[in-house]
Short mmCIF file of C-alpha atoms in Angstrom, two decimals:
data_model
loop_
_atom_site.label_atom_id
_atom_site.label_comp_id
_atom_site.label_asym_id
_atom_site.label_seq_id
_atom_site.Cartn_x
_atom_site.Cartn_y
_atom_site.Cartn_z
CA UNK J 191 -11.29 -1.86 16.70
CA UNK J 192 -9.48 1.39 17.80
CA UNK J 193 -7.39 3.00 15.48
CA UNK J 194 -4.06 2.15 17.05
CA UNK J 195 -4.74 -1.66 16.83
CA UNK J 196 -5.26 -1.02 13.37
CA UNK J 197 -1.68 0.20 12.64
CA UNK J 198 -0.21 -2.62 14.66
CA UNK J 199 -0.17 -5.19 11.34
CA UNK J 200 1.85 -2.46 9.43
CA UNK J 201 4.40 -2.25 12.32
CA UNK J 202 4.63 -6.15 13.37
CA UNK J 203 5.70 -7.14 10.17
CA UNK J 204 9.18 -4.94 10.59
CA UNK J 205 9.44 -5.77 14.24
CA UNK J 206 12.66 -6.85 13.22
CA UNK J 207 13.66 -3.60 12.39
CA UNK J 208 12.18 -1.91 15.56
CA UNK J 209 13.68 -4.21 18.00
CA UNK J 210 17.03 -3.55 16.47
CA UNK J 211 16.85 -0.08 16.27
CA UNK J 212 15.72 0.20 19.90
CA UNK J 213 18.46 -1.66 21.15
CA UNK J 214 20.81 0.87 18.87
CA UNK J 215 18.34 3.89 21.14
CA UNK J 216 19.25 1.95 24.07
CA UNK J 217 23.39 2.27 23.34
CA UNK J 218 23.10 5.64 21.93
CA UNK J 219 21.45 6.58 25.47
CA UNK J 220 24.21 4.49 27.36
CA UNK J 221 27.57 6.21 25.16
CA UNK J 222 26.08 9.38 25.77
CA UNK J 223 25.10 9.45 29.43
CA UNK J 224 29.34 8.33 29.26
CA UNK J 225 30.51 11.57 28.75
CA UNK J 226 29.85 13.45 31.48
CA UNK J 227 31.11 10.98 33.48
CA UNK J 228 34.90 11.09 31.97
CA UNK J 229 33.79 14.96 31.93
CA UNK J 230 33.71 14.46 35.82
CA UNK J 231 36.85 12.23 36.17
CA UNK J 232 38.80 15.10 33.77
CA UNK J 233 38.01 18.04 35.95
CA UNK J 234 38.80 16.17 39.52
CA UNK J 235 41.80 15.17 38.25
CA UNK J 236 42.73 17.88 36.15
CA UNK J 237 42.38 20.11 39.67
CA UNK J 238 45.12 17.70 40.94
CA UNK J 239 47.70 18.82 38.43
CA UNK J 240 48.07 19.11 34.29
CA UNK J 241 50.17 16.97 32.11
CA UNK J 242 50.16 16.05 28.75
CA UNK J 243 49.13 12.28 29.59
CA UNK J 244 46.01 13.36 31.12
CA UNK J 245 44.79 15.70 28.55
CA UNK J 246 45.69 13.12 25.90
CA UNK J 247 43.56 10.53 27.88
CA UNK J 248 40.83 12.51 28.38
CA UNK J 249 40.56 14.02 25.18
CA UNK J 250 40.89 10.54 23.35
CA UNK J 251 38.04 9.20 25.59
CA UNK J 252 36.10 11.98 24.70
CA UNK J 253 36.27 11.91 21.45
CA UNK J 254 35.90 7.64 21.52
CA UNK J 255 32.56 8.52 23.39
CA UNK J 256 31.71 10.70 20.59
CA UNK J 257 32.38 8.41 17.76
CA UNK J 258 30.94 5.48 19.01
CA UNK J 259 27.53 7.53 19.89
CA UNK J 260 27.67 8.38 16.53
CA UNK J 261 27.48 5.01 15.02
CA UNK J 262 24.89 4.14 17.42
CA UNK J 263 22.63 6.85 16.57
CA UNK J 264 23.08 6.35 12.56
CA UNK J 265 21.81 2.52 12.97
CA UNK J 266 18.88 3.70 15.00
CA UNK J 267 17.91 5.77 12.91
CA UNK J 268 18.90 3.32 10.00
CA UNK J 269 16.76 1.21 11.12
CA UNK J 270 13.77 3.07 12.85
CA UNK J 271 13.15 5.37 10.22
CA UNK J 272 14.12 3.44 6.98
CA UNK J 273 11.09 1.26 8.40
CA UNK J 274 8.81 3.91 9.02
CA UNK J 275 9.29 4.44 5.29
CA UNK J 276 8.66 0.97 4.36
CA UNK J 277 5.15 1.33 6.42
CA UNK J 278 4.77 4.42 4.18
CA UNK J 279 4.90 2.54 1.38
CA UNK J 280 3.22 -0.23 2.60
CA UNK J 281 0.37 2.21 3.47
CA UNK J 282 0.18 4.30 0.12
CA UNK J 283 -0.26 0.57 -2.16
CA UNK J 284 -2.49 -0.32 0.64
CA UNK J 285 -4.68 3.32 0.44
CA UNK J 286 -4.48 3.50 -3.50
CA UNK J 287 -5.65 0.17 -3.62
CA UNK J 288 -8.64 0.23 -1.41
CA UNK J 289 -10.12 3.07 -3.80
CA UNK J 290 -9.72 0.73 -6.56
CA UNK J 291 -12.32 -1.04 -5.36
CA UNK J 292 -14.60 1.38 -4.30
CA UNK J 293 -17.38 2.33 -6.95
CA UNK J 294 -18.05 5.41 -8.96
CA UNK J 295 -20.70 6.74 -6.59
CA UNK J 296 -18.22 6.57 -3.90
CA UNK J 297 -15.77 9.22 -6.11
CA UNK J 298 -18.90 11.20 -7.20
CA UNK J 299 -19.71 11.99 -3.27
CA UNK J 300 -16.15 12.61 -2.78
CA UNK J 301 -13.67 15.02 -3.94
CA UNK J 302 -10.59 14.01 -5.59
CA UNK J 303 -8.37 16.58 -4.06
CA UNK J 304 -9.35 15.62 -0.60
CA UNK J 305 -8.55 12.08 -1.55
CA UNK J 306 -5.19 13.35 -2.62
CA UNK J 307 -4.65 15.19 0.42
CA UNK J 308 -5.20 11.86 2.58
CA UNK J 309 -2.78 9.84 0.52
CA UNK J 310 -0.15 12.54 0.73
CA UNK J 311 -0.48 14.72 3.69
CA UNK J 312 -2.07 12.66 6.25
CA UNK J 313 0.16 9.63 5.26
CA UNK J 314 3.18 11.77 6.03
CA UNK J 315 1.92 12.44 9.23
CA UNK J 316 1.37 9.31 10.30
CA UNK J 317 4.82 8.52 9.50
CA UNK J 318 6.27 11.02 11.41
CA UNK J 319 3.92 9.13 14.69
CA UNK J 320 5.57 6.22 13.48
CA UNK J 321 9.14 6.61 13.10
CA UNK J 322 10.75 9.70 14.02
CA UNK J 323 8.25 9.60 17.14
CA UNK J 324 8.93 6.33 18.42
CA UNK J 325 12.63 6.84 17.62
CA UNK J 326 12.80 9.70 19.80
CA UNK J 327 10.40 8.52 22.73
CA UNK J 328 12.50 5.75 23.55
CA UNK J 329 15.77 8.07 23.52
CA UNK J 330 13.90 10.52 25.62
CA UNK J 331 12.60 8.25 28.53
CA UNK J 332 16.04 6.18 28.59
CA UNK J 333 18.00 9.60 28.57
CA UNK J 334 15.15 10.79 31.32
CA UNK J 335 16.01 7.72 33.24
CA UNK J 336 19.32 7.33 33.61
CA UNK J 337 20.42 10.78 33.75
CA UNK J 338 17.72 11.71 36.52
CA UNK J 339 19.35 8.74 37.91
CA UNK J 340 22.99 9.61 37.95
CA UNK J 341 21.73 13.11 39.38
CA UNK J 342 20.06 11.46 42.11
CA UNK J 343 23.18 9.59 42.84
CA UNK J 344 25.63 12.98 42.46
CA UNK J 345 23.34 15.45 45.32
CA UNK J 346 19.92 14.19 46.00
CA UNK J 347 18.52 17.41 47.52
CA UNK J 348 19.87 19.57 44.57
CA UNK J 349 18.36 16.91 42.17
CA UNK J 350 14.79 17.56 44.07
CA UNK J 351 15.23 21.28 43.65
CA UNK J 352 15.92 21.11 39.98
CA UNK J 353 13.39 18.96 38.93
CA UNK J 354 10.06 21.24 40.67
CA UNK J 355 9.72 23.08 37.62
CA UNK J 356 9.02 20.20 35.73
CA UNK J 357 5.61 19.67 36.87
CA UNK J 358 4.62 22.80 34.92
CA UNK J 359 6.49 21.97 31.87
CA UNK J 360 4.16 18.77 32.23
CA UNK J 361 1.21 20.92 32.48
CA UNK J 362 2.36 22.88 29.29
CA UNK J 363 2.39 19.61 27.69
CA UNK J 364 -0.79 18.68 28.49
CA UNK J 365 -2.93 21.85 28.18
CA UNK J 366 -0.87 23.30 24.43
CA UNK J 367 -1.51 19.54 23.08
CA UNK J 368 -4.77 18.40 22.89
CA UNK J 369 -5.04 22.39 21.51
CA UNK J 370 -2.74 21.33 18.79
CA UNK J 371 -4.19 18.49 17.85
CA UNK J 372 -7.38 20.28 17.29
CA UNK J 373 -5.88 23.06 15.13
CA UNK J 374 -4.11 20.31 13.06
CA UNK J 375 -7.15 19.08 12.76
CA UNK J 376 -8.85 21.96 11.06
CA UNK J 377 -6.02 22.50 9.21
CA UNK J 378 -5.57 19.20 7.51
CA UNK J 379 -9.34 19.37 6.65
CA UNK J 380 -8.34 22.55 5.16
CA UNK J 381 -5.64 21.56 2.95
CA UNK J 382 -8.25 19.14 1.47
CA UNK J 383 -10.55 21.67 0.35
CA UNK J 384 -7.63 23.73 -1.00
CA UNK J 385 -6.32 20.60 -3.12
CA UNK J 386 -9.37 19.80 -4.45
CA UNK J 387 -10.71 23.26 -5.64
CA UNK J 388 -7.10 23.39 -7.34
CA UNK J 389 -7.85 19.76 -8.93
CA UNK J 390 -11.02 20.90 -9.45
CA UNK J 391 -9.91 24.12 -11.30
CA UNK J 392 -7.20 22.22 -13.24
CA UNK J 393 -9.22 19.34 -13.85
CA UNK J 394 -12.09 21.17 -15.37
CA UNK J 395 -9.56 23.99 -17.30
CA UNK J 396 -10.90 23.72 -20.73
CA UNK J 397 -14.50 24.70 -19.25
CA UNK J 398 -13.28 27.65 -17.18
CA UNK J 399 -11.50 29.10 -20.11
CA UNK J 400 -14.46 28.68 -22.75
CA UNK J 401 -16.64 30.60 -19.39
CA UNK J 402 -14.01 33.06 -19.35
CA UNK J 403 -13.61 32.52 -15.37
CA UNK J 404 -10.00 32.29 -14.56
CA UNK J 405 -10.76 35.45 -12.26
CA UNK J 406 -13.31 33.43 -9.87
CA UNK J 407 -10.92 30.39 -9.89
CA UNK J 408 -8.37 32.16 -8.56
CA UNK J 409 -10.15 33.91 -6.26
CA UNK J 410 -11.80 30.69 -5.05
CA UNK J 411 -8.28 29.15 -4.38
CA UNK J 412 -6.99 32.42 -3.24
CA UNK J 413 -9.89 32.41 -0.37
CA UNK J 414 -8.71 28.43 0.04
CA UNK J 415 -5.42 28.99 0.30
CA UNK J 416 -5.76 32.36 2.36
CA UNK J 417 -8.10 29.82 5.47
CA UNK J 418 -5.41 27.84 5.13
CA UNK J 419 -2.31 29.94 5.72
CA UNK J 420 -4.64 31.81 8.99
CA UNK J 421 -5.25 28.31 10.22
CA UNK J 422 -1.76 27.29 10.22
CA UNK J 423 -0.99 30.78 11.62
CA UNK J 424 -2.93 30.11 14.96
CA UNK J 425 -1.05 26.54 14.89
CA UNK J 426 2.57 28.82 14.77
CA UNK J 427 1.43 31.23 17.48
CA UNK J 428 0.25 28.29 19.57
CA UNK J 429 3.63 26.51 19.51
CA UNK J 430 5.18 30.23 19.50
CA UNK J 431 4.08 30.05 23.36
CA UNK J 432 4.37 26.62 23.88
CA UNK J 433 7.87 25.73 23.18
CA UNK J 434 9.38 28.92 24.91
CA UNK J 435 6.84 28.32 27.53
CA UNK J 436 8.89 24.77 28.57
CA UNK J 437 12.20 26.55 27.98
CA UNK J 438 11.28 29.20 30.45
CA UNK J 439 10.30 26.45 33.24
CA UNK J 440 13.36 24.28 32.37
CA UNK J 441 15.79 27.63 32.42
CA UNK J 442 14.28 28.33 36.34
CA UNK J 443 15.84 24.74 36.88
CA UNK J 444 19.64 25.88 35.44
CA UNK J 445 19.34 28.82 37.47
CA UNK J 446 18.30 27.20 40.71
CA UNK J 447 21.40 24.50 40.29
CA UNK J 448 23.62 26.83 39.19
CA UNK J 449 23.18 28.65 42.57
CA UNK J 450 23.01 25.97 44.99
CA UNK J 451 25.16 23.49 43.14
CA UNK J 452 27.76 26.40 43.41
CA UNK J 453 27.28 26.75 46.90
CA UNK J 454 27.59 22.68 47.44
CA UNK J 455 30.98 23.24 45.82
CA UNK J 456 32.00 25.65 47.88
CA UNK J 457 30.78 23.83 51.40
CA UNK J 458 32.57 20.78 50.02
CA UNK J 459 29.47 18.54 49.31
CA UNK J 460 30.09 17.68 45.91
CA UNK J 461 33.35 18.40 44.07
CA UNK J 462 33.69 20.62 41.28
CA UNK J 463 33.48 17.56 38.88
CA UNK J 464 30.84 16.70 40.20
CA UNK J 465 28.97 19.75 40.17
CA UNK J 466 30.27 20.47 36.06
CA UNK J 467 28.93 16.72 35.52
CA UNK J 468 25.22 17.54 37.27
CA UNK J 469 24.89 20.19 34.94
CA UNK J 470 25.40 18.39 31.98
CA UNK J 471 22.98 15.34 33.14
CA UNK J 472 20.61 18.28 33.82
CA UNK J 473 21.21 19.85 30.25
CA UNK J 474 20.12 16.62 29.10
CA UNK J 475 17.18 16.54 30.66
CA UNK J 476 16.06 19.53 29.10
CA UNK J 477 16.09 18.11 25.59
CA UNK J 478 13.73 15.06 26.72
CA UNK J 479 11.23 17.37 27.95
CA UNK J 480 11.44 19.56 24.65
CA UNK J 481 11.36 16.35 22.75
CA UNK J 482 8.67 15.54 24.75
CA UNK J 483 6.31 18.48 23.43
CA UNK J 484 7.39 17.29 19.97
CA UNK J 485 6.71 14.06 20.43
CA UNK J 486 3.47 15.03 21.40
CA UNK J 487 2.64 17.38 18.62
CA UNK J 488 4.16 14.69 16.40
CA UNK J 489 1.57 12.09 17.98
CA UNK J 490 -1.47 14.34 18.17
CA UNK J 491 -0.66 15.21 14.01
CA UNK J 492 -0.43 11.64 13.11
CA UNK J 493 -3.60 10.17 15.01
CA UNK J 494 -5.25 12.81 13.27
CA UNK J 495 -4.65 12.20 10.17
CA UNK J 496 -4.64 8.17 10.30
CA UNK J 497 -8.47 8.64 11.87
CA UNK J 498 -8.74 10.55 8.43
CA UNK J 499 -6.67 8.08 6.05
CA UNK J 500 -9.82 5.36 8.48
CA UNK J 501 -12.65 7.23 6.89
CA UNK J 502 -11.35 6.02 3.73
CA UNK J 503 -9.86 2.48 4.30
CA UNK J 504 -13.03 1.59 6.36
CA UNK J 505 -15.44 2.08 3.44
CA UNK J 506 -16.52 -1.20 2.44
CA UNK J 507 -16.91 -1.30 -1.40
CA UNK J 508 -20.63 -1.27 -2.38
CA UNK J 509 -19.68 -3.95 -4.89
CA UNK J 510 -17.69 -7.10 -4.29
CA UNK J 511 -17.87 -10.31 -5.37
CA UNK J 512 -20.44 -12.44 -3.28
CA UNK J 513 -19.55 -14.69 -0.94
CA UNK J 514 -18.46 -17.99 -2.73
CA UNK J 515 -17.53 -16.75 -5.67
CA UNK J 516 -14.63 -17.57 -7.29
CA UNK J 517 -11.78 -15.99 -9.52
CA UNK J 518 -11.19 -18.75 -11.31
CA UNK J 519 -11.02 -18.07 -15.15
CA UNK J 520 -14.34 -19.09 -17.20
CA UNK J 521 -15.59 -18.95 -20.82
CA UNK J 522 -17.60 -15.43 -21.72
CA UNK J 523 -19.86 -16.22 -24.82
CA UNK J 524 -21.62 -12.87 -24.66
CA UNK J 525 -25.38 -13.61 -24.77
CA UNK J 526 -26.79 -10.78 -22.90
CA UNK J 527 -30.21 -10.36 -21.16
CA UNK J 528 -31.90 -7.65 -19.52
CA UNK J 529 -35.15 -9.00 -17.27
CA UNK J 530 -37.51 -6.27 -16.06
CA UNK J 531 -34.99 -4.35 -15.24
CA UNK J 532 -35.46 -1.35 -12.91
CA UNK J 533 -32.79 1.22 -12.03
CA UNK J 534 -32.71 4.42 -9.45
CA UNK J 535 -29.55 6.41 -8.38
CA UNK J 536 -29.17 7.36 -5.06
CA UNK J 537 -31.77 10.24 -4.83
CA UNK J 538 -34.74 7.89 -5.72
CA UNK J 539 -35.36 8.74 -9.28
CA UNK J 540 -36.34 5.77 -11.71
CA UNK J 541 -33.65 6.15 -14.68
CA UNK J 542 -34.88 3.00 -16.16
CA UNK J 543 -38.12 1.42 -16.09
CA UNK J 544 -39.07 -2.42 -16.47
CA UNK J 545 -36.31 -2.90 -19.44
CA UNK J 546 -36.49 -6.23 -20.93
CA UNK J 547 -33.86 -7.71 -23.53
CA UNK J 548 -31.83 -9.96 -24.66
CA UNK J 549 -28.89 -9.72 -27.14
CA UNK J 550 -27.97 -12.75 -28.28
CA UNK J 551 -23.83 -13.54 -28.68
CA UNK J 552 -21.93 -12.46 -32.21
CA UNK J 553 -24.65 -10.26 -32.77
CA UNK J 554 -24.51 -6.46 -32.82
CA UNK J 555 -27.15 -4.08 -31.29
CA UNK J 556 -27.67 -0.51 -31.14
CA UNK J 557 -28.60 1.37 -28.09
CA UNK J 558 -30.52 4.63 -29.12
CA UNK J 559 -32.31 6.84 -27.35
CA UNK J 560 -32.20 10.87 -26.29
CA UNK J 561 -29.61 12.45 -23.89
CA UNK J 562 -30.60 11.08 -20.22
CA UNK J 563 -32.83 8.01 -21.67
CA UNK J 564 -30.33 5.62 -19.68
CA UNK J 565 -27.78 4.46 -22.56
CA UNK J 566 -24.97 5.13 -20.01
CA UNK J 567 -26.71 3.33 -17.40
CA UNK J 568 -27.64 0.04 -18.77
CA UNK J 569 -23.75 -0.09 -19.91
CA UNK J 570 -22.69 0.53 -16.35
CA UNK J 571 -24.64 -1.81 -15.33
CA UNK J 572 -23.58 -4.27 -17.33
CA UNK J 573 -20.09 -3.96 -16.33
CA UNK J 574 -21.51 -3.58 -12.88
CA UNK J 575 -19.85 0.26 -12.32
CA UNK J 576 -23.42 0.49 -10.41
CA UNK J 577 -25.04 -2.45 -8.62
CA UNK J 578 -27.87 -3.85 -10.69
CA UNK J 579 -31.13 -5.29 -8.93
CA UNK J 580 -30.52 -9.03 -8.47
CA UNK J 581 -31.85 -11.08 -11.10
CA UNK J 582 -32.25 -8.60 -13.90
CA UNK J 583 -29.24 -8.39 -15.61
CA UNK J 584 -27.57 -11.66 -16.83
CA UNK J 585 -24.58 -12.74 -19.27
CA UNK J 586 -24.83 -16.56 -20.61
CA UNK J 587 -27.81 -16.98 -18.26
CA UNK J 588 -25.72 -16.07 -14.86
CA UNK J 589 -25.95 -12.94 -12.66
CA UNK J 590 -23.67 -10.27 -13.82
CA UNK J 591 -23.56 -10.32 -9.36
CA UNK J 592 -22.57 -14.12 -9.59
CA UNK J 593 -19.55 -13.86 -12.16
CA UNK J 594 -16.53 -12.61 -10.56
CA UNK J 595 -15.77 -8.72 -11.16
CA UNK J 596 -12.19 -9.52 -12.84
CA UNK J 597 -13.92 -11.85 -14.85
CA UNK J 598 -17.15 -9.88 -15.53
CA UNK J 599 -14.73 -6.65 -16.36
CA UNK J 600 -12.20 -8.79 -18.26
CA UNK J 601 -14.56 -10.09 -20.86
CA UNK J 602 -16.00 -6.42 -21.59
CA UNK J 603 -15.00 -3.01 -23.15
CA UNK J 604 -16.51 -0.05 -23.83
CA UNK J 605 -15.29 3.33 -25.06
CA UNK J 606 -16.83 5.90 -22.41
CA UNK J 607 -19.03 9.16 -23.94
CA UNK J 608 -16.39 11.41 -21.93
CA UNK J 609 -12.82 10.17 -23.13
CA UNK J 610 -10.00 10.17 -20.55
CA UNK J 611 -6.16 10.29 -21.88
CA UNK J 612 -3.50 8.73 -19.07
CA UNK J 613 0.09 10.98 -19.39
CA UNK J 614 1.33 8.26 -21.60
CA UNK J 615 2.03 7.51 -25.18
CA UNK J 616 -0.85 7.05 -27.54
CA UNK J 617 0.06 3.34 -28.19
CA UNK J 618 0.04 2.74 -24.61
CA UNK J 619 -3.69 4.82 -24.55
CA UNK J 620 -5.04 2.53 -27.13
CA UNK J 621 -3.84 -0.68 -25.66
CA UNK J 622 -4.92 0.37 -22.48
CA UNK J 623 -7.13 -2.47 -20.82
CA UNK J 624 -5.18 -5.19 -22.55
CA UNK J 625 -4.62 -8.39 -20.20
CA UNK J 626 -0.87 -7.99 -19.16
CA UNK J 627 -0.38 -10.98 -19.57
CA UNK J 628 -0.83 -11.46 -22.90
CA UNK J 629 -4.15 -12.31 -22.84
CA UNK J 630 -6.97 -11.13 -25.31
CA UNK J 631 -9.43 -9.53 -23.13
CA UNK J 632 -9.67 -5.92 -24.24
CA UNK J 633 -10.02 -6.83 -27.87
CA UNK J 634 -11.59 -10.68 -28.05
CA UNK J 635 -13.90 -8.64 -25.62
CA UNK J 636 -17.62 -7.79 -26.51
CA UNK J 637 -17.39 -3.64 -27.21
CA UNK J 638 -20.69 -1.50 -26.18
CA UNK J 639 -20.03 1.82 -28.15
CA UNK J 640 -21.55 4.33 -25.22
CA UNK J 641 -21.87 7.66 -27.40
CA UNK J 642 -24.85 10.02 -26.47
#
C-alpha cells in the first residue's frame, strides 16, 4: 500500500469537516474574485462624473466584499485546519501507541531521540501536507481558475501575453522541489541524531559527570547541532533563489501588461476599468503561483516525514498474542515451569542453556547466580519482554505464548535491577502497575525480585 492510501483513514473520518471547509475555499474564492469587479464598475463610472452617492455605493460594496470574505476565510480555515489538528492527534495516540507494543529489542536497536524526533517533528510536517496544504491548494486552483478566466474574458491577447512567463515559474517549481525535498530529507534525519545524542547525554547525566566528560558531550552535540544548522542553511539558500526566482518571472508578466494594457486603453480596446480590474485578476494570480511553490515545499516536507513516521508504524511487534487467543480474563495460580529451556539474543550467543524447572505456586524461590548468568533473562522471559522458544516456558501448564499478554503481564511483577522513577509523586511511583480499575494485579501478583 503506498503511503498516501495510508493517510486516507485519518482524513475520511473528518470528511465532514473537509467538505465543509472546501465549500467555505470555494466562497472565499467567489467574494474575492468580486472585488475587482465593483473595482471595475467604480472607475467606469467614476470617469463619468463624482458624487457622493457613488462613492458611498462603492465604498459600502467594497467594504461588504471585504467582510463577507472574511467570514468565509475564518470557517475554512475553522474547519480545514482545526481538523488537520484532530488528525494530529489522532496520529500522535496512534504513533505512541504502536511503540507500546513493540518489544525491548526493538528500543535497544533504536534511539530514543530519533523516536522523539518522528513523533514531534515529522508529525508536524505531515500536518502542515494535511491542512494548511490542502487549504491553500484548493484556494489557489479556484483563484487560478476563475481569475485566468475573467482575464480571458476582459482582453484575450493581453491575457496570452501575460501568462508566457508562467511556464518558467512552472519549471522553477519543478526543478527547486524535488531539491527540497531531498535537503528536508537530510535534514530531518539530522535533527534525529541531534535529539537523541541530547537524550542520550541527559539521559545518561549521572555517568558523564562521575567520567568527568561534560566537555565531549557538548562537543558531540555541538558537532550535531552545528550539521544541522549547515544543512538547514543549504535548505535557506535553496529557497533564497527559488522564491525570488518565481517573483522575477511573475514581475516580467506586470511589466508586459502594464505596457500593452496601457496602450489597449489608450486605442480604446478595453476601458480604463477594465484595464485597473486586469491588473488586479493578474495580481492574484501571482499569489497562486507563489502558493504554489509553498504548497509544494509544504508537500515534499510532509511525504517525507510520514515515509519516516511508516518506518515506525509498519514494524510489526515481534510479540503479539497468537492468533485465537483471547483477552478474556482467567485465573493465574502461579505454578511455574521452565522445560529445556534454551535462550540466544540476537547475535547468536547461548545466554541460557537447557534450563529445566519448575516452581510450584505459593512457594518462594531464589534465583542466584553471577553477573551475566541469565537471572535477567529467564525473568524477561517469563513476562515475555523477549520471545521464549515455544514449549519451554509455561505458567499453570500453558504457554506463556498461549496466555494473552495483558493477562500474562497482569498477573506478574517484578522490580527491575536498573530502577526507573516517572516525574510523578512517590505514591503514584509505588502504585505504579496497579489495575486502574481497581483490580489487584500489581500486588495479588507473583513478584520475581530481579537484583544482580
Amino acid at each position: 500500500m503506498s503511503p498516501l492510501r495510508k493517510l486516507l483513514p485519518y482524513i475520511t473520518r473528518y470528511r465532514r469537516a473537509f467538505v465543509l471547509g472546501l465549500i467555505c475555499s470555494v466562497l472565499t474564492t467567489a467574494v474575492t474574485i468580486v472585488a475587482p469587479l465593483v473595482l471595475r464598475s467604480a472607475i467606469d463610472s467614476l470617469a463619468v462624473g463624482v458624487t457622493m452617492q457613488k462613492l458611498v455605493l462603492y465604498a459600502g460594496l467594497l467594504l461588504g466584499v471585504g467582510m463577507i470574505g472574511g467570514v468565509f476565510r475564518f470557517w475554512t480555515r475553522r474547519l480545514l485546519i482545526g481538523a488537520s489538528r484532530h488528525i494530529e492527534y489522532d496520529m500522535r495516540n496512534d504513533f505512541f501507541a504502536h511503540l507500546q507494543t513493540l518489544p525491548l529489542s526493538y528500543f535497544q536497536a533504536n534511539r530514543t531521540g530519533d523516536l522523539m524526533s518522528r513523533a514531534t517533528n515529522d508529525l508536524n510536517a505531515v500536518r502542515m501536507m494535511i491542512g494548511p496544504s490542502i487549504m491553500y491548494s484548493a484556494n489557489t486552483l479556484l483563484t487560478f481558475t476563475i481569475a485566468l478566466t475573467l482575464m480571458i474574458a476582459i482582453d484575450a491577447r493581453l491575457t496570452l501575453w501575460s501568462l508566457v512567463p508562467l511556464p518558467f515559474v512552472s519549471i522553477c517549481v519543478k526543478v527547486f522541489g524535488s531539491a527540497i525535498h531531498r535537503r528536508f530529507e537530510r535534514i530531518q534525519a539530522q535533527l534525529s541524531e541531534m535529539s537523541a545524542v541530547a537524550q542520550e547525554a541527559l539521559g545518561g547525566v549521572r555517568v558523564v559527570r562521575a567520567y568527568r566528560q561534560e566537555g565531549p558531550e557538548l562537543e558531540r552535540f555541538r558537532r550535531a547541532n552545528q550539521e544541522y544548522v549547515d544543512r538547514s542553511r543549504g535548505l535557506i539558500m535553496l529557497q533564497g533563489v527559488f522564491f525570488p526566482s518565481m517573483s522575477f518571472f511573475l514581475g516580467l508578466g506586470a511589466m508586459v501588461v502594464l505596457w500593452l494594457g496601457s496602450r489597449a486603453v489608450v486605442s480604446g480596446r478595453i476601458t480604463l476599468g477594465e484595464f485597473v480590474a486586469f491588473n488586479a485578476y493578474l495580481t492574484m494570480l501571482s499569489w497562486p503561483m507563489i502558493a504554489f511553490g509553498w504548497v509544494t515545499n509544504m508537500l515534499q516536507r510532509g511525504m517525507a516525514s510520514w515515509k519516516r513516521m511508516l518506518e515506525v508504524l509498519d514494524t510489526t511487534p515481534a510479540i503479539a498474542d497468537a492468533a485465537g487467543v483471547s483477552g478474556a480474563a482467567r485465573a493465574i495460580q502461579g505454578d511455574i515451569e521452565f522445560r529445556d529451556l534454551t535462550f540466544a539474543y540476537g547475535n547468536g550467543v547461548q545466554v541460557l542453556r537447557h534450563i529445566s524447572a519448575r516452581i510450584p505456586a505459593g512457594t518462594t524461590t531464589a534465583l542466584v547466580g553471577v553477573t551475566g548468568s541469565g537471572k535477567s533473562t529467564l525473568i524477561n522471559l517469563l513476562a515475555r519482554m523477549h520471545e521464549p522458544p515455544a514449549g519451554t516456558v509455561f505458567i499453570d501448564g500453558i504457554d506463556v505464548r498461549a496466555l494473552p499478554l495483558s493477562v500474562l503481564r497482569g498477573a506478574l511483577g517484578f522490580v527491575p535491577q536498573e530502577p526507573f522513577l516517572f516525574s510523578d509523586t512517590l505514591a503514584d511511583n509505588v502504585a505504579f502497575g496497579l489495575d486502574a480499575h481497581g483490580g489487584q494485579a500489581g500486588r495479588d501478583g507473583r513478584v520475581a525480585n530481579d537484583a544482580d
